[in-house]
Amino acid sequence: MIGYVTIGALDVEAATPFYDAVLGAIGYERKFLDGGWAGYGPREADANTFICPPFDGKPARSGNGIMIAFKGPDIGSVDAAYAAALANGGADEGGPGPRPPESTSFYAAYMRDPTGNKFAVFAKS
């Protein structure tokens, strides 16, 4: 299983309002903002998602074909995360809905953060 995820940001402090809103919609909270890093995790757990500048010192950029998916507790949280993303500088990559369209058990939304990183929020029923 994945131990943690890092997401590159051009400016970590500027990225925190976006991630506070989007990850907050699925039950995550910011655990710290220190030393150019921000850490997020479920309210009852340690940080497992980190927003940081790339180690090589080069500008953060999105990866083509790389996507992170965060599991939300329910469909409403997927809708809220998507709305929060768009309201906080994110871009649409596929609005909330069943995937595939006829699915009755998988609901997701796809978006990009202000740096261009692609991610999804999903819920299973």
mmCIF file of C-alpha atoms in Angstrom:
data_model
loop_
_atom_site.group_PDB
_atom_site.id
_atom_site.type_symbol
_atom_site.label_atom_id
_atom_site.label_comp_id
_atom_site.label_asym_id
_atom_site.label_seq_id
_atom_site.Cartn_x
_atom_site.Cartn_y
_atom_site.Cartn_z
ATOM 1 C CA MET A 1 0.000 0.000 0.000
ATOM 2 C CA ILE A 2 1.084 3.571 -0.484
ATOM 3 C CA GLY A 3 2.694 5.112 2.587
ATOM 4 C CA TYR A 4 2.398 8.739 1.511
ATOM 5 C CA VAL A 5 2.041 11.006 -1.516
ATOM 6 C CA THR A 6 3.950 14.171 -2.426
ATOM 7 C CA ILE A 7 2.491 16.761 -4.794
ATOM 8 C CA GLY A 8 4.786 19.367 -6.303
ATOM 9 C CA ALA A 9 3.761 22.998 -5.980
ATOM 10 C CA LEU A 10 5.197 26.143 -7.515
ATOM 11 C CA ASP A 11 4.479 28.029 -4.275
ATOM 12 C CA VAL A 12 3.471 25.863 -1.305
ATOM 13 C CA GLU A 13 1.950 28.703 0.736
ATOM 14 C CA ALA A 14 -0.112 29.819 -2.259
ATOM 15 C CA ALA A 15 -1.227 26.200 -2.819
ATOM 16 C CA THR A 16 -2.580 25.712 0.712
ATOM 17 C CA PRO A 17 -5.955 27.493 0.218
ATOM 18 C CA PHE A 18 -6.667 25.139 -2.705
ATOM 19 C CA TYR A 19 -5.720 21.996 -0.776
ATOM 20 C CA ASP A 20 -7.364 23.202 2.468
ATOM 21 C CA ALA A 21 -10.669 23.494 0.573
ATOM 22 C CA VAL A 22 -10.452 20.417 -1.654
ATOM 23 C CA LEU A 23 -9.011 17.963 0.865
ATOM 24 C CA GLY A 24 -11.187 19.454 3.610
ATOM 25 C CA ALA A 25 -14.240 18.405 1.593
ATOM 26 C CA ILE A 26 -13.215 14.744 1.977
ATOM 27 C CA GLY A 27 -12.288 14.884 5.660
ATOM 28 C CA TYR A 28 -8.601 15.798 5.484
ATOM 29 C CA GLU A 29 -7.075 18.689 7.359
ATOM 30 C CA ARG A 30 -3.789 20.537 7.184
ATOM 31 C CA LYS A 31 -1.480 19.091 9.832
ATOM 32 C CA PHE A 32 1.387 21.558 9.339
ATOM 33 C CA LEU A 33 2.893 24.285 7.166
ATOM 34 C CA ASP A 34 6.599 24.465 7.910
ATOM 35 C CA GLY A 35 9.894 24.764 6.061
ATOM 36 C CA GLY A 36 8.245 25.144 2.664
ATOM 37 C CA TRP A 37 6.115 21.997 3.103
ATOM 38 C CA ALA A 38 2.457 21.478 3.965
ATOM 39 C CA GLY A 39 1.142 18.181 5.332
ATOM 40 C CA TYR A 40 -2.420 16.881 5.123
ATOM 41 C CA GLY A 41 -4.160 13.805 6.438
ATOM 42 C CA PRO A 42 -7.480 12.483 7.691
ATOM 43 C CA ARG A 43 -8.687 14.314 10.787
ATOM 44 C CA GLU A 44 -7.989 11.304 13.025
ATOM 45 C CA ALA A 45 -4.574 10.379 11.557
ATOM 46 C CA ASP A 46 -1.096 11.693 10.799
ATOM 47 C CA ALA A 47 -0.243 13.524 7.600
ATOM 48 C CA ASN A 48 0.069 11.253 4.577
ATOM 49 C CA THR A 49 -0.093 13.815 1.761
ATOM 50 C CA PHE A 50 2.590 16.457 1.404
ATOM 51 C CA ILE A 51 2.672 19.575 -0.764
ATOM 52 C CA CYS A 52 6.275 20.595 -1.409
ATOM 53 C CA PRO A 53 8.724 21.989 -3.938
ATOM 54 C CA PRO A 54 10.568 19.381 -6.022
ATOM 55 C CA PHE A 55 13.776 18.027 -4.462
ATOM 56 C CA ASP A 56 15.854 18.881 -7.548
ATOM 57 C CA GLY A 57 15.089 22.594 -7.151
ATOM 58 C CA LYS A 58 13.521 22.842 -10.600
ATOM 59 C CA PRO A 59 10.015 24.269 -11.013
ATOM 60 C CA ALA A 60 7.123 21.981 -10.147
ATOM 61 C CA ARG A 61 5.181 20.783 -13.175
ATOM 62 C CA SER A 62 2.434 18.312 -13.766
ATOM 63 C CA GLY A 63 3.224 14.803 -14.920
ATOM 64 C CA ASN A 64 1.588 13.486 -18.056
ATOM 65 C CA GLY A 65 -0.222 10.263 -17.247
ATOM 66 C CA ILE A 66 0.284 10.515 -13.486
ATOM 67 C CA MET A 67 -2.792 10.986 -11.318
ATOM 68 C CA ILE A 68 -3.523 10.691 -7.614
ATOM 69 C CA ALA A 69 -6.988 9.611 -6.478
ATOM 70 C CA PHE A 70 -8.308 10.488 -3.023
ATOM 71 C CA LYS A 71 -11.168 8.425 -1.597
ATOM 72 C CA GLY A 72 -14.050 10.452 -0.232
ATOM 73 C CA PRO A 73 -16.557 9.118 2.279
ATOM 74 C CA ASP A 74 -19.574 9.612 -0.006
ATOM 75 C CA ILE A 75 -20.873 11.128 -3.257
ATOM 76 C CA GLY A 76 -21.578 14.465 -1.571
ATOM 77 C CA SER A 77 -17.914 14.810 -0.634
ATOM 78 C CA VAL A 78 -16.896 14.192 -4.265
ATOM 79 C CA ASP A 79 -19.244 16.964 -5.402
ATOM 80 C CA ALA A 80 -17.944 19.291 -2.654
ATOM 81 C CA ALA A 81 -14.282 18.591 -3.484
ATOM 82 C CA TYR A 82 -14.881 19.263 -7.174
ATOM 83 C CA ALA A 83 -16.686 22.541 -6.419
ATOM 84 C CA ALA A 84 -13.914 23.550 -4.007
ATOM 85 C CA ALA A 85 -11.273 22.819 -6.646
ATOM 86 C CA LEU A 86 -12.915 25.017 -9.247
ATOM 87 C CA ALA A 87 -13.574 27.788 -6.706
ATOM 88 C CA ASN A 88 -9.914 27.798 -5.638
ATOM 89 C CA GLY A 89 -8.060 28.006 -8.942
ATOM 90 C CA GLY A 90 -8.372 24.408 -10.121
ATOM 91 C CA ALA A 91 -9.422 23.245 -13.570
ATOM 92 C CA ASP A 92 -12.014 20.711 -14.708
ATOM 93 C CA GLU A 93 -10.794 17.365 -16.043
ATOM 94 C CA GLY A 94 -14.157 15.593 -15.827
ATOM 95 C CA GLY A 95 -17.050 16.640 -13.635
ATOM 96 C CA PRO A 96 -18.643 14.517 -10.916
ATOM 97 C CA GLY A 97 -20.561 11.483 -12.018
ATOM 98 C CA PRO A 98 -20.607 7.709 -12.285
ATOM 99 C CA ARG A 99 -17.653 6.097 -14.049
ATOM 100 C CA PRO A 100 -18.372 4.504 -16.447
ATOM 101 C CA PRO A 101 -21.641 6.411 -16.981
ATOM 102 C CA GLU A 102 -23.764 3.326 -16.298
ATOM 103 C CA SER A 103 -21.949 2.478 -13.047
ATOM 104 C CA THR A 104 -23.951 2.220 -9.858
ATOM 105 C CA SER A 105 -20.939 1.712 -7.572
ATOM 106 C CA PHE A 106 -18.184 4.179 -8.556
ATOM 107 C CA TYR A 107 -18.589 7.980 -8.567
ATOM 108 C CA ALA A 108 -15.691 10.346 -9.322
ATOM 109 C CA ALA A 109 -14.593 13.825 -10.329
ATOM 110 C CA TYR A 110 -11.324 14.754 -12.022
ATOM 111 C CA MET A 111 -9.495 18.057 -11.735
ATOM 112 C CA ARG A 112 -6.130 19.810 -11.890
ATOM 113 C CA ASP A 113 -4.616 21.952 -9.170
ATOM 114 C CA PRO A 114 -3.182 25.415 -9.973
ATOM 115 C CA THR A 115 0.229 23.832 -10.752
ATOM 116 C CA GLY A 116 -1.410 21.449 -13.255
ATOM 117 C CA ASN A 117 -1.254 18.224 -11.224
ATOM 118 C CA LYS A 118 -4.161 15.930 -12.122
ATOM 119 C CA PHE A 119 -6.099 14.168 -9.415
ATOM 120 C CA ALA A 120 -9.436 12.562 -8.711
ATOM 121 C CA VAL A 121 -11.777 12.290 -5.774
ATOM 122 C CA PHE A 122 -14.013 9.223 -5.755
ATOM 123 C CA ALA A 123 -16.552 7.371 -3.654
ATOM 124 C CA LYS A 124 -17.714 3.773 -3.894
ATOM 125 C CA SER A 125 -21.138 2.554 -2.921
#
